[in-house]
Amino acid sequence: MLYKSLNLKAPKVTFEQAVTLGLAPDKGLYFPDTIIPLENSFFETIATRSNEEIAYTVIKQFIGSEIEENDLRKIISETLCFGFPLTKIEENIYSLELYHGPTMAFKDVGARFMARCLAYFNKNKPNQKNTILVATSGDTGGAVANGFLNVQGVEVVILYPSGKVSDIQERQLTTLGQNITALEVDGVFDDCQDMVKRAFLDSELAHKNLTSANSINVARWLPQLFYFFFAYKELKKMNLPIIISVPSGNFGNICAGIMAKKLGLPIQHFVAATNLNDTIPRFMLDGMYNPKPSKATLSNAMDVGNPSNFIRIQELYKHDFLAFKNDFSSYAFSDEETLVALKDLYTKNQYIAEPHGAIGYLGLKEEMKKHGKSVGVFLETAHPIKFLDTVEPTLEICLPIPTQIESIMNKEKKSIKIKTYTDLKNYLG
Ligand SMILES: *Cc1c(COP(=O)(O)O)cnc(C)c1O
């Protein structure tokens, strides 16, 4: 399988090269050179298939022969070692819970898959070393740290802003040790991000084989295809048009959903629900892409002003705005609206959501007004415990600590404090 750069000024590469490079040399995002729809018989029989089988069928064309069938099946089954329940909220509205993995964020699936692909490629190269360098404002770091723990030939370096991530998130980054190092930056998230970007461009660090592990990387982005097939597997028997709402920040998750539709998955309509970082809701009004600096909100994993994956979505529609508008809507919601939705979900439906899922729910309700009888799904992308500072006071409840989180609460925090790019460079060596 070959991948092209969406800037079209770099050579096509293999899956392995796309994974190890992250971004193309011309700074473009990698994108599959061909996308072949799946056979009808697959969709007809999907309800009888296991999640592992579905995942294998969906992703194999994007890997080609670069990973042996048995190894790819093993990578998939290790990636999907937890459930993806579809919970009924109200008549014809469901929550697809993506937070039952080890760090209780949907990013676990992408991180686990990518880590295992890199381990596979490094297996026969004892001298190969990759360094995964990530800046995190919260959820990405924990999922990446956990996913890559003890992966052969891979060092993970995570930059996070000191005092700006929650207690649980900090513990997820700083207590693992082994091949994971947390750099605690005296600054804000943007400072971390700037240092990481500078390191990727720094020729003096070329020997470190720096790789990104955000949704720009095809191995983190593509496995998100699975969620949409899992939802369809459960809902097919209802025989209704399906609408899916995705709380969106960098638009990697929803881009995978749209890609699933290109593979033939019968989804009627997609909704990208955002917080006040509304670059895409504004784009949908007039087709003008005007990114803005990000604003801080309660749903902070979606505080993105310039969503990097949107270019991949436009590629899927060959930049045809009208065709795109037919399949896709986007709505923005304030923190106040988010809190009202959180409360409503709890008092009316006894469902405990968190701010990102609540925004997904709001987007879904908005879109469903425009359709006849249909069934709607919103993705719940994090466990409420990850956002307990908002959830507990709003719902006036005390959340029990899940076992995944409990196990890190008493471990010792280890981080290295840094302030400047020179500090980072000295650390990386
Ligand atoms: C990362 C994240 C999102 C946004 O996902 P994108 O693929 O960047 O759009 C939404 N919710 C949570 C909890 C996240 O961690």
PDB file of C-alpha atoms in Angstrom, residues 228 232 235 239-245 257-258 260-262 264-271 317 323-329 364 367-368 370-377:
ATOM      1  CA  PHE A 228     -17.961   3.164  13.144  1.00  0.00           C
ATOM      2  CA  TYR A 232     -23.158  -0.335  12.575  1.00  0.00           C
ATOM      3  CA  LEU A 235     -27.617  -0.939  14.717  1.00  0.00           C
ATOM      4  CA  ASN A 239     -33.084  -0.758   9.563  1.00  0.00           C
ATOM      5  CA  LEU A 240     -33.122   3.013   9.990  1.00  0.00           C
ATOM      6  CA  PRO A 241     -30.899   5.745   8.526  1.00  0.00           C
ATOM      7  CA  ILE A 242     -27.912   6.228  10.887  1.00  0.00           C
ATOM      8  CA  ILE A 243     -26.603   9.600  12.005  1.00  0.00           C
ATOM      9  CA  ILE A 244     -23.289   9.770  13.891  1.00  0.00           C
ATOM     10  CA  SER A 245     -22.074  12.738  15.907  1.00  0.00           C
ATOM     11  CA  GLY A 257     -15.816   7.910  10.157  1.00  0.00           C
ATOM     12  CA  ILE A 258     -16.107   9.567   6.761  1.00  0.00           C
ATOM     13  CA  ALA A 260     -15.619   4.308   6.709  1.00  0.00           C
ATOM     14  CA  LYS A 261     -18.471   5.680   4.601  1.00  0.00           C
ATOM     15  CA  LYS A 262     -16.170   5.747   1.564  1.00  0.00           C
ATOM     16  CA  GLY A 264     -19.234   1.497   1.896  1.00  0.00           C
ATOM     17  CA  LEU A 265     -20.481   1.769   5.487  1.00  0.00           C
ATOM     18  CA  PRO A 266     -24.105   2.935   5.265  1.00  0.00           C
ATOM     19  CA  ILE A 267     -24.037   6.064   7.436  1.00  0.00           C
ATOM     20  CA  GLN A 268     -26.556   8.688   6.358  1.00  0.00           C
ATOM     21  CA  HIS A 269     -24.989  11.748   7.936  1.00  0.00           C
ATOM     22  CA  PHE A 270     -22.038  12.860  10.063  1.00  0.00           C
ATOM     23  CA  VAL A 271     -21.988  15.649  12.606  1.00  0.00           C
ATOM     24  CA  TYR A 317     -14.676  14.789  -1.073  1.00  0.00           C
ATOM     25  CA  ALA A 323     -21.265  17.009  -1.991  1.00  0.00           C
ATOM     26  CA  PHE A 324     -19.583  17.364   1.389  1.00  0.00           C
ATOM     27  CA  LYS A 325     -22.410  19.487   2.822  1.00  0.00           C
ATOM     28  CA  ASN A 326     -24.881  16.802   1.840  1.00  0.00           C
ATOM     29  CA  ASP A 327     -23.202  14.257   4.147  1.00  0.00           C
ATOM     30  CA  PHE A 328     -21.800  16.444   6.919  1.00  0.00           C
ATOM     31  CA  SER A 329     -22.799  19.187   9.354  1.00  0.00           C
ATOM     32  CA  LEU A 364     -26.664  14.857  17.401  1.00  0.00           C
ATOM     33  CA  GLU A 367     -29.006  17.318  13.405  1.00  0.00           C
ATOM     34  CA  MET A 368     -31.792  14.824  14.122  1.00  0.00           C
ATOM     35  CA  LYS A 370     -33.604  17.806  10.245  1.00  0.00           C
ATOM     36  CA  HIS A 371     -34.188  14.128   9.492  1.00  0.00           C
ATOM     37  CA  GLY A 372     -37.217  11.845   9.504  1.00  0.00           C
ATOM     38  CA  LYS A 373     -37.225   8.651  11.529  1.00  0.00           C
ATOM     39  CA  SER A 374     -33.600   7.717  12.080  1.00  0.00           C
ATOM     40  CA  VAL A 375     -31.239   6.400  14.730  1.00  0.00           C
ATOM     41  CA  GLY A 376     -28.495   8.581  16.187  1.00  0.00           C
ATOM     42  CA  VAL A 377     -25.181   7.764  17.857  1.00  0.00           C
TER      43      VAL A 377
END
